[in-house]
C-alpha atoms as a printed R data frame, in Angstrom:
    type eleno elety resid chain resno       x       y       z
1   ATOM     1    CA   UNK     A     1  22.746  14.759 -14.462
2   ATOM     2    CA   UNK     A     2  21.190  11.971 -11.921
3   ATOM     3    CA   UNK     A     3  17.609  11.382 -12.245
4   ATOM     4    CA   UNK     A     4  16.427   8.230 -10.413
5   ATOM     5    CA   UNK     A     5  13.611   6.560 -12.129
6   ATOM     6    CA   UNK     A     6  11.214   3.535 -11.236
7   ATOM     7    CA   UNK     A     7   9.194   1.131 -13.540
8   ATOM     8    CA   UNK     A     8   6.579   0.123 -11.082
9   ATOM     9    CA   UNK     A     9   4.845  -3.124 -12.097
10  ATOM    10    CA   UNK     A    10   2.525  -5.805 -10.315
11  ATOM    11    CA   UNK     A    11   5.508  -8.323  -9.947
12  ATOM    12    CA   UNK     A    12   8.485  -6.797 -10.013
13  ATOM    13    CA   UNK     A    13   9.354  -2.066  -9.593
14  ATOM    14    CA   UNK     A    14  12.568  -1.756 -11.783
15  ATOM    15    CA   UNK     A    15  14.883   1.198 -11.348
16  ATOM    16    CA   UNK     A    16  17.699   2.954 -12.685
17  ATOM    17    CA   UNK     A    17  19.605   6.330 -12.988
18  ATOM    18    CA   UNK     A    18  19.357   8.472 -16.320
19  ATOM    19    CA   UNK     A    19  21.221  11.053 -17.378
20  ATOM    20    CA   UNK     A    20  19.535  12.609 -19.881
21  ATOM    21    CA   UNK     A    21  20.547   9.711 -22.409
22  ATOM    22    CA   UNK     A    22  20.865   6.238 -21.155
23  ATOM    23    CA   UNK     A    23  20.264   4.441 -18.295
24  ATOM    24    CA   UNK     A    24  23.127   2.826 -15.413
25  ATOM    25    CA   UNK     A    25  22.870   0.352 -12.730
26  ATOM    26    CA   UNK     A    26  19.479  -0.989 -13.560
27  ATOM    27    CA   UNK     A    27  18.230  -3.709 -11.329
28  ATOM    28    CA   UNK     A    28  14.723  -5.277 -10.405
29  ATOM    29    CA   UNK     A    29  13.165  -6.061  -6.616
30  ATOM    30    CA   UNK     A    30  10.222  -7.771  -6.118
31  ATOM    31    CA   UNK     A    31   6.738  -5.248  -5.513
32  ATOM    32    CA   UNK     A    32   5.566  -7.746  -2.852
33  ATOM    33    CA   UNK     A    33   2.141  -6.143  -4.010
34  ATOM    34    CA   UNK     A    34  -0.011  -8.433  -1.783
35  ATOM    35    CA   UNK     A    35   1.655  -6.190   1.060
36  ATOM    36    CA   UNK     A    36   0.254  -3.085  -0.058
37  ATOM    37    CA   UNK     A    37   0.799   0.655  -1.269
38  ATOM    38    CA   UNK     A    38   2.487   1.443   1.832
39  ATOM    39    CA   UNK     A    39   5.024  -0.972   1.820
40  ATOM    40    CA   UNK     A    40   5.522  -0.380  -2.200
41  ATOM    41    CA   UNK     A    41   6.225   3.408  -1.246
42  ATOM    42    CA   UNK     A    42   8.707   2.495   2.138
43  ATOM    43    CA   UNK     A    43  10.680   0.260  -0.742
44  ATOM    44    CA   UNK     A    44  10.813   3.379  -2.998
45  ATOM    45    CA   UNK     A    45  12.157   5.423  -0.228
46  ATOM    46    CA   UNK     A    46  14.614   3.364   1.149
47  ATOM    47    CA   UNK     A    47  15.991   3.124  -2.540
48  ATOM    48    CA   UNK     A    48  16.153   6.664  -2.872
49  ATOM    49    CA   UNK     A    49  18.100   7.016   0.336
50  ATOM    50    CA   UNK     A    50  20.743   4.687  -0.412
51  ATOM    51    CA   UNK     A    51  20.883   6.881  -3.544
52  ATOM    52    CA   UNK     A    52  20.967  10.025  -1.516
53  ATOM    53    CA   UNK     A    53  24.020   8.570   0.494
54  ATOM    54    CA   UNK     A    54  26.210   8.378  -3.037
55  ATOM    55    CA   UNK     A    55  25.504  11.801  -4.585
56  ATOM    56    CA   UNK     A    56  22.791  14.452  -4.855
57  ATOM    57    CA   UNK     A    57  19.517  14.168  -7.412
58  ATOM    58    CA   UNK     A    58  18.580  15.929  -9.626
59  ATOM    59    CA   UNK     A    59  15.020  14.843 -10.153
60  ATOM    60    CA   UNK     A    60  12.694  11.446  -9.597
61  ATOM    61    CA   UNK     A    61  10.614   9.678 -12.446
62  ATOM    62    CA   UNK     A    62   8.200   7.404 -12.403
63  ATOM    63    CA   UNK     A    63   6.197   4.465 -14.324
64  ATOM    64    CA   UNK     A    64   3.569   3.143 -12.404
65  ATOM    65    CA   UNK     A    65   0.704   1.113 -13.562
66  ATOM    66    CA   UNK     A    66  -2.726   2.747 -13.309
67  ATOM    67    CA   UNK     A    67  -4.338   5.208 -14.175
68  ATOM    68    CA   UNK     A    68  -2.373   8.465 -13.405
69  ATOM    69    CA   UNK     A    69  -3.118  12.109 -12.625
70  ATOM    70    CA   UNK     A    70   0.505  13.413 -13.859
71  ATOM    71    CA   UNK     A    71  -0.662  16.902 -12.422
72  ATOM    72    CA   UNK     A    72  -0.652  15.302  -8.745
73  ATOM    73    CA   UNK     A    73   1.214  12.631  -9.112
74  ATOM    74    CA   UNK     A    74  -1.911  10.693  -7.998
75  ATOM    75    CA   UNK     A    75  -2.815   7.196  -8.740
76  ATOM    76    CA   UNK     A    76  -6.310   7.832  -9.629
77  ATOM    77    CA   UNK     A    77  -7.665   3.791 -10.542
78  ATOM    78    CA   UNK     A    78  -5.434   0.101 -10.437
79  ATOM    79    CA   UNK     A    79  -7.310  -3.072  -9.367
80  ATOM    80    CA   UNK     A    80  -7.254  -3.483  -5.673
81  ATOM    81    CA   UNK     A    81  -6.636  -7.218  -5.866
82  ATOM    82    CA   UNK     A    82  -2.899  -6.387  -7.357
83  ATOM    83    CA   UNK     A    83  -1.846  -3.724  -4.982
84  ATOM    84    CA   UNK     A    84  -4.231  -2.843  -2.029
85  ATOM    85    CA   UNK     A    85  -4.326   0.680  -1.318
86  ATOM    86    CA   UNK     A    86  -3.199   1.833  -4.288
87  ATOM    87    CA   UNK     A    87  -6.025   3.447  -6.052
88  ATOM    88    CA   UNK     A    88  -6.437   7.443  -4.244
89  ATOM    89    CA   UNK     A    89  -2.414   7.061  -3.449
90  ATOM    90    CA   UNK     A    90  -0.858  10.245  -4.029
91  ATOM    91    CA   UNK     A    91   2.301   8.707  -4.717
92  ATOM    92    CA   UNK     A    92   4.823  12.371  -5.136
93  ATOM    93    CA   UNK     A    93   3.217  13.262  -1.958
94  ATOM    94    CA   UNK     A    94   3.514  10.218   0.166
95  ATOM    95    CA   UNK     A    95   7.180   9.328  -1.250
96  ATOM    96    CA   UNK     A    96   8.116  13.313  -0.240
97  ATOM    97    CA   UNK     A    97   6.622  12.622   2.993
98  ATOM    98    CA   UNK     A    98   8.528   9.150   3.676
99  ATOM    99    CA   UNK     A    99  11.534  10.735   2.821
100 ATOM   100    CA   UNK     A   100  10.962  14.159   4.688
101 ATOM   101    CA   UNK     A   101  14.281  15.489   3.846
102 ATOM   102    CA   UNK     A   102  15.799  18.912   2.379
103 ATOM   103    CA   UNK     A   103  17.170  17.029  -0.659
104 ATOM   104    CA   UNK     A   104  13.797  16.278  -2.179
105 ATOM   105    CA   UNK     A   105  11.489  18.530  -0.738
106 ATOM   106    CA   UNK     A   106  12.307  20.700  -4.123
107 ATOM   107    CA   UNK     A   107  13.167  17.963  -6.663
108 ATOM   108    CA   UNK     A   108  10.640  17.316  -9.882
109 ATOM   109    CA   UNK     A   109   9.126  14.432  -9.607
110 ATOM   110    CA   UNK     A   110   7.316  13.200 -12.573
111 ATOM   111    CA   UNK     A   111   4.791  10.157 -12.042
112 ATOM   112    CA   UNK     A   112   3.323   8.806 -14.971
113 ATOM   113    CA   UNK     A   113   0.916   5.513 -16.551
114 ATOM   114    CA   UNK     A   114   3.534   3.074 -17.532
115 ATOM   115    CA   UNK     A   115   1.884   2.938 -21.161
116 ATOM   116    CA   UNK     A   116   2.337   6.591 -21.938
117 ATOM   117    CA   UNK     A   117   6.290   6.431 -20.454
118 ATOM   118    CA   UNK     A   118   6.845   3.392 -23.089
119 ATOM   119    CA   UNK     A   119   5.271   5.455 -25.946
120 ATOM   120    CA   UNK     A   120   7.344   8.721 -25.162
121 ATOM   121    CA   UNK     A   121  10.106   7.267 -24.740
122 ATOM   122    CA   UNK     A   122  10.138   5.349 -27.728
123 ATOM   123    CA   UNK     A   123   9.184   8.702 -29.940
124 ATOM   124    CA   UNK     A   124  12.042  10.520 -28.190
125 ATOM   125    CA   UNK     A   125  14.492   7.308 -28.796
126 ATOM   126    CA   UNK     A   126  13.213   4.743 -30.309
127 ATOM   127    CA   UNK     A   127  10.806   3.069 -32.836
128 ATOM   128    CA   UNK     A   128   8.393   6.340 -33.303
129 ATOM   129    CA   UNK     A   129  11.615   8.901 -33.418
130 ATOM   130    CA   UNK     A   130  11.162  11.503 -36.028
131 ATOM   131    CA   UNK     A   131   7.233  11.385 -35.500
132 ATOM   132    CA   UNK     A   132   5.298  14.380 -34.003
133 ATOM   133    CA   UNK     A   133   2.368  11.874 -33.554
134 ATOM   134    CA   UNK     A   134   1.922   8.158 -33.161
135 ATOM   135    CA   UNK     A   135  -0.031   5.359 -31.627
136 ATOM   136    CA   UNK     A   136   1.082   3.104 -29.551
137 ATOM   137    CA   UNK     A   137  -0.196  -0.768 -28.341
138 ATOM   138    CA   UNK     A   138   1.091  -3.019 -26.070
139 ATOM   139    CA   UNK     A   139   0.196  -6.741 -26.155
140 ATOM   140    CA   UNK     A   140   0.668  -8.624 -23.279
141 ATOM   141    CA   UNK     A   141  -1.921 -10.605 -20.684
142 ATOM   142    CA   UNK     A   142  -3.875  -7.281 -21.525
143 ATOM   143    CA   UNK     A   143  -3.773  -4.889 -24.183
144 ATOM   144    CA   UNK     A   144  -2.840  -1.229 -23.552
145 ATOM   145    CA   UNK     A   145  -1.425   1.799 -25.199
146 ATOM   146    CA   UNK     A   146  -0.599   5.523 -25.203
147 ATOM   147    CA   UNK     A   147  -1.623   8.528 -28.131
148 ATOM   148    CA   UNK     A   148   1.073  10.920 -28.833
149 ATOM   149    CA   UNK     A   149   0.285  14.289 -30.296
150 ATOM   150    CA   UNK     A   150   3.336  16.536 -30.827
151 ATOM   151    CA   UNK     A   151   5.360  14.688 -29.118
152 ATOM   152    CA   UNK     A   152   3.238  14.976 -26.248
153 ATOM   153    CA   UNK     A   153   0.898  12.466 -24.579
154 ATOM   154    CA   UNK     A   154  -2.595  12.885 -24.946
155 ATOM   155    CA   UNK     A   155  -4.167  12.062 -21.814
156 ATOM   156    CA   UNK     A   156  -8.159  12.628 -21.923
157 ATOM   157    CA   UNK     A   157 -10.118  14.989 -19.634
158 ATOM   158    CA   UNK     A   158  -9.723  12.345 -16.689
159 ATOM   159    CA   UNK     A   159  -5.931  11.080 -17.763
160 ATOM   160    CA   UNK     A   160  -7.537   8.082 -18.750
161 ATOM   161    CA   UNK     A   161  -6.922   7.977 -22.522
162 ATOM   162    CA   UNK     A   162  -5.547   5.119 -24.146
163 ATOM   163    CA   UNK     A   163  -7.145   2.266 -22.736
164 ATOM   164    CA   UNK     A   164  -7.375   0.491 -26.194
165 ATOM   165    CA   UNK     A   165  -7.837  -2.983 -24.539
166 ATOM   166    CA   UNK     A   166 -11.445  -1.875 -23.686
167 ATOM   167    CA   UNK     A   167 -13.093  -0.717 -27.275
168 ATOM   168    CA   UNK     A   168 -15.652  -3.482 -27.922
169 ATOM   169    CA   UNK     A   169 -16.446  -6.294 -30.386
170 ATOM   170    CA   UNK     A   170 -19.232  -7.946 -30.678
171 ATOM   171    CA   UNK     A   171 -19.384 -11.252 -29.351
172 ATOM   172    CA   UNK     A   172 -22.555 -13.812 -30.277
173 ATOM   173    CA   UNK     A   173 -22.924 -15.032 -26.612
174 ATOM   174    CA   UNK     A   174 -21.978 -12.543 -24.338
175 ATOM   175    CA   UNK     A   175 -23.250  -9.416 -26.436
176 ATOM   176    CA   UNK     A   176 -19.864  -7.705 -26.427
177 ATOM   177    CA   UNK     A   177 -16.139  -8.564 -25.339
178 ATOM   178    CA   UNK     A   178 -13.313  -6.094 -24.394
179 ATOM   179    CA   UNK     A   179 -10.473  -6.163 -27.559
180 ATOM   180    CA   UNK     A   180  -7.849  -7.315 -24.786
181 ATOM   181    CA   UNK     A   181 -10.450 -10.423 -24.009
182 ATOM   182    CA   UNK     A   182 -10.325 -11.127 -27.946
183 ATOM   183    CA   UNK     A   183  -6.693 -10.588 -28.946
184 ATOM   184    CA   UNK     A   184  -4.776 -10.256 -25.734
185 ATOM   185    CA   UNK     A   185  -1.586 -12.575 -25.815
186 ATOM   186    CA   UNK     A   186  -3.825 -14.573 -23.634
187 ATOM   187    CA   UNK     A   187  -6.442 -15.408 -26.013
188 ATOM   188    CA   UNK     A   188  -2.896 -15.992 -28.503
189 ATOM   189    CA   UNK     A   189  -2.232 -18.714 -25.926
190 ATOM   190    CA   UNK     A   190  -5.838 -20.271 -25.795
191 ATOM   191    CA   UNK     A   191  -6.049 -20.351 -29.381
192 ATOM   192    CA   UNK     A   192  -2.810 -22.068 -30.263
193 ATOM   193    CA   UNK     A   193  -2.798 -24.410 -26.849
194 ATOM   194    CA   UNK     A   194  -6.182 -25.821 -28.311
195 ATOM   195    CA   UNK     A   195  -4.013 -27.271 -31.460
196 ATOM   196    CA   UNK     A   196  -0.970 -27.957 -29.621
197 ATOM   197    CA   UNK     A   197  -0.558 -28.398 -25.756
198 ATOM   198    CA   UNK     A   198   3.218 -27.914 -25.376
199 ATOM   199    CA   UNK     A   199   2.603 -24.240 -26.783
200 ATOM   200    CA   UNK     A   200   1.466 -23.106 -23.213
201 ATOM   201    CA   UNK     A   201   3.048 -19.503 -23.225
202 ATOM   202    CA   UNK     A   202   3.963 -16.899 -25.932
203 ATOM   203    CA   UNK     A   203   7.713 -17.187 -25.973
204 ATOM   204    CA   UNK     A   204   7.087 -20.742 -26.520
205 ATOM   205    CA   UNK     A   205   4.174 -19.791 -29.632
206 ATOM   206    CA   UNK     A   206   7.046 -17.476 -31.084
207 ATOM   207    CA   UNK     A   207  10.182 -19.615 -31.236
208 ATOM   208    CA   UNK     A   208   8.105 -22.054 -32.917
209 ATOM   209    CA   UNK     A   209   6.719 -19.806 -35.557
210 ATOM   210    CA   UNK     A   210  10.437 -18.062 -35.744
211 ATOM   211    CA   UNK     A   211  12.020 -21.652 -36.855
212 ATOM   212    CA   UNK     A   212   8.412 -22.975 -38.832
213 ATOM   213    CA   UNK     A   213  11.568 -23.254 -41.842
214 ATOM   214    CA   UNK     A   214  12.360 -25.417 -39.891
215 ATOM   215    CA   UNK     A   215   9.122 -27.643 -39.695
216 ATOM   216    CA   UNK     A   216   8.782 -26.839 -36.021
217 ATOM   217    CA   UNK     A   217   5.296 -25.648 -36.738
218 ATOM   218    CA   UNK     A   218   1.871 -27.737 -37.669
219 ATOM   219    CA   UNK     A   219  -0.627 -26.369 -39.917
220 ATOM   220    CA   UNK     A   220  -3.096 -26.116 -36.914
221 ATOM   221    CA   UNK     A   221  -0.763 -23.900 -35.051
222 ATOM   222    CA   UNK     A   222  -0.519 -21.736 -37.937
223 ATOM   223    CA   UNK     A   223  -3.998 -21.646 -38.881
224 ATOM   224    CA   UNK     A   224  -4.596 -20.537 -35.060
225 ATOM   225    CA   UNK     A   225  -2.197 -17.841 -34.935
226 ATOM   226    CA   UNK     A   226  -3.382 -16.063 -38.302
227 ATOM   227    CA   UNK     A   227  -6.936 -16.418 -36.746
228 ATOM   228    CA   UNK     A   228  -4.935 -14.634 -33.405
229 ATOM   229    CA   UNK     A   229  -3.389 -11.923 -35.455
230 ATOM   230    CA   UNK     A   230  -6.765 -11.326 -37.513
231 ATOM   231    CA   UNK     A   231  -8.217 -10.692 -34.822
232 ATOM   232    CA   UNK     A   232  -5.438  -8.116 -33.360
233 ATOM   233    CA   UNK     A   233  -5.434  -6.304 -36.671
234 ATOM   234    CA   UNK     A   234  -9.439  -5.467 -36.138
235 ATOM   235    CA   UNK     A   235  -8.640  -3.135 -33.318
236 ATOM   236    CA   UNK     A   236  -5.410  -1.748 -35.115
237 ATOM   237    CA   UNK     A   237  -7.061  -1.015 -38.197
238 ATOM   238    CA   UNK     A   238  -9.718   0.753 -36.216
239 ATOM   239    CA   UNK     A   239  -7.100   2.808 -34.215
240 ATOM   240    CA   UNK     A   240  -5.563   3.974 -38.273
241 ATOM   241    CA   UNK     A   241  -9.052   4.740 -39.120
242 ATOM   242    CA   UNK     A   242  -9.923   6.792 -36.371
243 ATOM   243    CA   UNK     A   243  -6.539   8.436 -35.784
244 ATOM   244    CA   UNK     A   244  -4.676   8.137 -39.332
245 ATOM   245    CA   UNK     A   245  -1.406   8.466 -37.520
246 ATOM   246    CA   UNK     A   246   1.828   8.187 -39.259
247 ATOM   247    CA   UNK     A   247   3.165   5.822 -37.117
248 ATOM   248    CA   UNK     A   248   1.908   2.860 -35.146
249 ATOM   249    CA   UNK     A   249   4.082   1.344 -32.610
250 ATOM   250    CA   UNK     A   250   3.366  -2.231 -31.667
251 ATOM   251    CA   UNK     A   251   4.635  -3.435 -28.304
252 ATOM   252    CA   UNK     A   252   5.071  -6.363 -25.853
253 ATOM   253    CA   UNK     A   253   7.552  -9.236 -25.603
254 ATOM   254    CA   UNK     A   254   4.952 -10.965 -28.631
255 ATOM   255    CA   UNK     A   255   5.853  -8.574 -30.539
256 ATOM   256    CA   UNK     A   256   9.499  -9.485 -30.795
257 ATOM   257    CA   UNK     A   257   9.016 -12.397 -32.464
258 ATOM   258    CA   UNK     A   258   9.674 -11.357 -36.579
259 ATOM   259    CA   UNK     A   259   7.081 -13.953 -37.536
260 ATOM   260    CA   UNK     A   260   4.621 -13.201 -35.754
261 ATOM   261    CA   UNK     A   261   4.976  -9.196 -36.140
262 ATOM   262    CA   UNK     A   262   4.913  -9.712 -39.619
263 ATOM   263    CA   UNK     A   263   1.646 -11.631 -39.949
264 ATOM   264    CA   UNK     A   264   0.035  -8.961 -37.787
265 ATOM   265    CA   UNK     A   265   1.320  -6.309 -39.850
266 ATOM   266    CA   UNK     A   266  -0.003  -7.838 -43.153
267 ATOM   267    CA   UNK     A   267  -3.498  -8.460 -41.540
268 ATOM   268    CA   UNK     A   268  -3.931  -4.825 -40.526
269 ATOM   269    CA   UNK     A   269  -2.975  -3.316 -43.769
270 ATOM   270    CA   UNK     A   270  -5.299  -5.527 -45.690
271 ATOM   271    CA   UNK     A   271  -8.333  -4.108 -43.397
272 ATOM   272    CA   UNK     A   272  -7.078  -0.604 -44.512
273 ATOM   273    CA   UNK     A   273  -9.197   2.040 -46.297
274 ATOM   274    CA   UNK     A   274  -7.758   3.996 -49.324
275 ATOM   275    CA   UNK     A   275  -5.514   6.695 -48.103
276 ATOM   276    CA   UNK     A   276  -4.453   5.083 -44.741
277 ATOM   277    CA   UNK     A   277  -1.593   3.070 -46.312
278 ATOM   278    CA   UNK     A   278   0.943   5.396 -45.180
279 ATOM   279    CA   UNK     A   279   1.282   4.550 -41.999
280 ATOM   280    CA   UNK     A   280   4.493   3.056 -40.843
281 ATOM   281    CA   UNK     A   281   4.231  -0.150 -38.476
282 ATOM   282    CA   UNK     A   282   7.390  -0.859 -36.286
283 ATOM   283    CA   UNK     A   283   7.949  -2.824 -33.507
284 ATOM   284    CA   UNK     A   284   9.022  -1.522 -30.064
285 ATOM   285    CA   UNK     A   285  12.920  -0.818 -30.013
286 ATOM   286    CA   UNK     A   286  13.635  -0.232 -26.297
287 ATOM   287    CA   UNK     A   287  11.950  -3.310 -24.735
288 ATOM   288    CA   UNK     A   288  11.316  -3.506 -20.877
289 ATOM   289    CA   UNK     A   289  13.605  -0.537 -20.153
290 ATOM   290    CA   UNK     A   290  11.133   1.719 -22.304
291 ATOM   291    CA   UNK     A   291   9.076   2.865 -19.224
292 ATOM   292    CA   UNK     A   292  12.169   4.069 -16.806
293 ATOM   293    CA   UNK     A   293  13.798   5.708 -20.007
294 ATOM   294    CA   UNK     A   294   9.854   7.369 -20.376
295 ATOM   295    CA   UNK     A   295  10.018   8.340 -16.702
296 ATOM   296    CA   UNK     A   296  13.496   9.809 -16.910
297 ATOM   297    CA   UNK     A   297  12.757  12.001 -20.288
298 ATOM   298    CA   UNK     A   298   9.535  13.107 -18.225
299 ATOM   299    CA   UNK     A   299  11.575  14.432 -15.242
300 ATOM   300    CA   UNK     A   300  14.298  15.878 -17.560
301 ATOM   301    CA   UNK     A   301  11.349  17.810 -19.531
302 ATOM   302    CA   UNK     A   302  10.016  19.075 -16.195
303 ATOM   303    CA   UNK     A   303  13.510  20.278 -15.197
304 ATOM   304    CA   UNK     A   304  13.544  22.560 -17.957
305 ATOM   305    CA   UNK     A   305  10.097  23.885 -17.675
């Protein structure tokens, strides 16, 4: 089996073969967003035909941030400052049209949000495996996320589902805030910056926290991630009450970091009602290959319908 599959991202579209399992030659090339959907799509093609030129496919699958109509393979919403012309794309159209050729016109090609690839794939292989349902969050310069029923995503009447980073909080000045504009991994940064300047990133915030045995890490810094992770747990415990799932997946390269995983974790269960202590907590397994192995279990499922 030879499914080709794309991770499409605002910096960089990853891509890979799957065959049914695992992934092969994986490698990363630049999106050049600022050049447009057009040029995005002739980069896809021109993949595909090198691909093509080796062996025959067996299907295409895609992770594309956005908001996605799977059903048309349409991009329906992404900001148009990150990739102009995106939003309205029909992306399985335009990328059959570009490649105009007998050996795709009848291939499956599954396009999907990048969140909800991540979250399948890491129920069919990874940290929610063995869970009909489960939530899943992603923690990055935003906040996003998928909700899995049966195995299956759950999309919303407009395939917009899922968009956890925009539940509200209140906020004394402004009236409200978005949840990923009060515990995004950028508010992480702004919070422990302010009580130590060299912490200017997260990878930098978790390998100090990871070696705190250590002494790497002041009291302020500590203070200021708790008050971070308090603050992340007020949304998760909200997503438990709402969808008492038995599993809640927490991604994004933050969450990698033991330390800081772990004071999230503890946080959110001591927000928990009675009878919503049962949920598990894991970490993403599968990392930043989770939405091409998502893409590729899409196709594969589409093959067999």
């Amino acid at each position: 089996m030879r499914i080709s599959v794309f991770d499409i991202g605002g910096t960089f579209i990853k891509h890979g073969l799957f065959d049914g399992a695992a992934l092969s030659e994986v490698r990363q090339i630049p999106t050049e967003a600022h050049l447009g959907a057009d040029h995005l799509i002739a980069a896809l093609a021109d993949i595909l035909r090198e691909e093509l030129q080796e062996a025959p496919l067996d299907g295409i699958g895609i992770s594309t941030r956005g908001q996605v109509d799977t059903a048309a393979g349409r991009i329906i919403y992404d900001p148009p400052e990150v990739i102009p012309g995106y939003s309205g794309t029909c992306l399985r159209q335009k990328l059959q049209s570009a490649l105009d050729c007998d050996a795709i016109a009848n291939l499956p090609i599954a396009v999907e949000n990048d969140g909800n690839c991540a979250a399948l794939a890491e129920n069919r292989a990874g940290a929610a495996k063995g869970f009909a349902d489960c939530i899943c969050v992603v923690f990055g310069t935003a906040i996003g996320g998928a909700i899995l029923s049966d195995h299956q995503v759950y999309h919303g009447c407009a395939y917009s589902a899922g968009e956890f980073g925009m539940m509200q909080f209140p906020d004394g000045c402004a009236g409200s805030m978005y949840f990923e504009n009060y515990a995004s991994v950028t508010q992480l940064v702004q919070l422990v910056s302010a009580a130590d300047a060299s912490l200017t990133d997260g990878r930098k915030i978790a390998a100090a926290l990871d070696a705190s045995d250590a002494g790497a890490v002041t009291t302020p810094v500590s203070e200021a991630v708790d008050t971070w992770a308090q603050r992340a747990a007020l949304g998760l415990s909200s997503l438990i009450h709402i969808f008492n799932p038995p599993c809640l997946v927490l991604g994004g390269g933050i969450m990698e970091s033991p330390e800081i995983f772990r004071r999230v974790c503890r946080e959110t269960q001591s927000l928990l009602a009675p009878g919503f202590e049962t949920v598990q907590i894991r970490p993403a397994a599968l990392g930043n290959q989770a939405g091409m192995l998502g893409a590729g279990y899409l196709t594969l499922e589409a093959m067999q319908r």
